[in-house]
Amino acid sequence: MISGPWCADPGRRTSAPSNFGGKGSACANREGGGSGAGQGGPYVFSFELLLDAVVLGVLLGCFYAAVSLGLSVAFGLLDVPHVAHPAFLVLASYAVYVLNEFYGIDPLLAGLLITPFLFVFGLAAYRLYYETFEKRGSDAGVRGIAFFFGIAFIIEVLIILQFGVDQRSVTAPYIGKAWRIGDMRIPYRLVVAFAVAALLTTLLALYLSKTFMGRAIRAVAQDQEALRLMGANPIRIKQWAFGIATAVLGIAGALLIIVAPVDPTLDRAYIGRTFCVVVMAGLGSMTGTLVAAIILGVAESIVLTLFGASWAPAISFAMLLGVLAVRPQGLFGRRS
Amino acid sequence: MTPPGTSAPLLQISGLTKRFGGFTALDNVSVDIRPGERFGLIGPNGSGKTTLINCISGAFRTEARTVVFRGEDITQLPAHVRTRRGIARSFQIPRPFKSMTVVENLMVALDFAVATDPLVSAAHRHETAMSILAGMGLASKADASATTLSQVELRKMELARAMATRPKLLISDEAMAGLSSSEVDEVLDLLMSLADQDITVIMIEHIMQAVMRFSQRVMCLDAGKIIAIGAPNEVMANQRVQEAYLGT
Amino acid sequence: MKRNGIFFWIGAAVFLIAIALMTKLITNEYPFFAGYVILQFIVLAVAWSILGGHAGYVNFGTSAFFGMGVYTAVFLFKVAGAPLLVQIVAAAGVGALMGFALGLLTLRMQGIFFSIATIALTIVIETSITNWRYVGGAAGIQLQRPPVTWPFSGYVQMLFFVQAVLVVLAVVVSRYIQNSWIGRGLQALRDDELAAECTGVPTLRLKVLACVVSGALMCAAGAPAAMYLQYADPSSAFNLNYSVSTLAMSLIGGTAHWAGPIVGAILLGTTQQLLTVTISSEVNVLVLGVMLVLFVVAAPEGLIGLLRRVRDKRREGKQ
């Protein structure tokens, strides 16, 4: 079963059509019971309802940008068909969960703590991918995709075997309280996610544009040969870039479990969300990633308000299909 | 051989413009290629040579009536139909079917490009493929995997595969790039012998001696425009051609 | 070549006769219940390989086709009490239409983009079915099997035989494609689409054809599942496990020959049945994933490729 932050709250599993009516915006309502939002039901249009949806959508969108950044580097810049990215993300969330649950470490700090390990893990993963697929060349496409698909399933099952299928969540002072502006309730956890996500996106964008290594990574995406002629080793650079792409999953995974509880198969929903964001952004564009993520966040939020949570899982996938069919180069595409 | 200039053109390019976003790769190009002609196409990198042959062979679509082949507007036809009409090409970077043997590469052409009589047996087509390979000096490699070929063998196999489609017009895109001078002569002799079999050949090349030896007419592109066309000597002597190549 | 053909047809006939005899002689339902799943995976893997193996387009949407097969059957059964044969034929039609749409998608996307699009398609269809109350919505729907018709002694036996017929059909189609000009054309476009097109191969038409045939077979394989389980719900009918299993079976068996997916499906299908019964279904998915990754890394041509390599070595040794 696909679920996401919308329907992932325990006790609020909303996939059943019986919850269709009387539901405003799940995130606005979930923290403090009914606000004004839910009164009209989903079928009556109201301006406040829409405003709610847009505000929450923007916050959520920034969070989506944060969880998509790694894929934007790995797939957008390096052309690695990284279908297992969302599975890595969920894995990071479980690591954060363990640190929080058993050692009482703040989830964001936990995210930072696992970052170096993720970086090394990323270096190793790329090396394996390179040695087995890119280097051999022929038919790498089919098998590369199958490889990551298999890895994703292995991670999923290992999590199930270790933690079971139940949802897990973290505790922190900012989880569970909401910020009230007029009639609107904005949960702090979303505000925290928004702020951290914005910071993470900015940092990565700066890293890629201002530092020597960052520019080398962008160069490797454009023209490997030129880089080789300049005496740099493109494989080293790609490996480093993949390390970075995996390392940012530390914070991203922390945000994932801060925003909503996670379960082992949550990665399936995030295949849609992350690939939608990265493809819509135009491969490898960091500004694009932010803009596309906000578009997705707002779209999900509005559809949820108007049609109910049972349609939520399809939104990102439908948008992804639409983008692929109509504008495969994305909004800020680097390829013609 | 038909003397150039007396019969209707085989290929007419008229007012062909191709843009990618804001970049104009080809700017109002018009040229007629006559039947049986050996035509050289030169120009610096990025001048639009490969774009032009992509437009002719159908990899890129263009506006109606900009490409007319044997009196027929082919702009709306997909590439494989153009191949069946008689336009074959080789690629700048060889693109063999890697999972197949050399002779199987040719069999693809014989299976699909040539209007096959169902009575013609697979054995007969195999024979045809072998005779084309023999003509190219590749018979001994027929059952080798395409991935094991050397650079010059790959070039020859691409030409053989193109020939297996029974073309009237063969476009050779830098078939000599990266070859030694003796290999260049080999490929050049091959192309010459094809032209003698009444096949019109458009040759894109950077190696000037080869272009000079091969071509009856040469056209030079620069930044998507024709800057010179005519006899090889005249084109080489042209001021603008020399500037384009020297980059001034 | 000719003699091979005769052996193949004799083999197919013997297989069907054996299955028919089994349904007469064995009275215990369990072997049919377990065997049905393996047969179903053979159809799925063989069908998947037509597109994934020959043309090189990795379809993660097996679950979409399978699930639509299930729900075509559910819908027809609910609306008109349609018999099994009608359900299957209609499902094949639906699958062909879906395949046609998928084939047109290949015009704009290749490689990973195509694969991601097939996952997207699965989720979008699943969500739509989840929101369609007539066929049960998210909660699913119970189905009452109609009485079984002559000559079968039980409904499960009949389903088993029907699925065996689908196996033969799928293998015949796949074998024909491999040995004909269609197979050569698909192989060419898998290696290099532009070069294939410039060698006269109608790439789009062939891809659409492969998608239609593959889709129709997958959907048809899904249709009897409704009656098999007497129950259907979107999250199990569209479960991505079908996609990963099918992919694993095809790649582990090897897609270079039509027999590869069969070998893979029998091997993994049997292992899965044993693991699910003896340990748990999670371990079964884990084994599947690990096998997939191992094979993709270490034996890219699958079991068929390994066999060929051994055979070539031996031949070299003799010379």
Short mmCIF file of C-alpha atoms in Angstrom, two decimals, chain A residues 45 47 72 91 139 141 160 170 177 183 185 205 207 241 244-245 266 284 309 319 321 331:
data_model
loop_
_atom_site.label_atom_id
_atom_site.label_comp_id
_atom_site.label_asym_id
_atom_site.label_seq_id
_atom_site.Cartn_x
_atom_site.Cartn_y
_atom_site.Cartn_z
CA PHE A 45 -14.90 25.75 -2.50
CA PHE A 47 -10.98 30.80 -0.29
CA SER A 72 18.92 15.46 -8.54
CA LEU A 91 16.72 3.58 5.48
CA ASP A 139 23.38 -3.17 -22.10
CA GLY A 141 20.81 0.42 -19.05
CA ILE A 160 10.50 -5.18 7.55
CA VAL A 170 10.39 10.23 16.44
CA LYS A 177 2.58 21.45 18.44
CA ASP A 183 -7.84 30.39 11.56
CA ARG A 185 -2.86 26.01 12.04
CA ALA A 205 23.39 24.78 -4.58
CA TYR A 207 28.51 23.92 -3.00
CA ALA A 241 29.34 13.38 -6.22
CA ILE A 244 27.47 13.76 -1.55
CA ALA A 245 24.14 12.72 -3.06
CA LEU A 266 7.11 4.38 2.13
CA GLY A 284 20.42 18.55 -12.42
CA ALA A 309 -6.76 11.61 0.66
CA MET A 319 2.37 14.69 -12.75
CA LEU A 321 3.74 10.97 -16.42
CA LEU A 331 11.19 23.30 -16.66
#
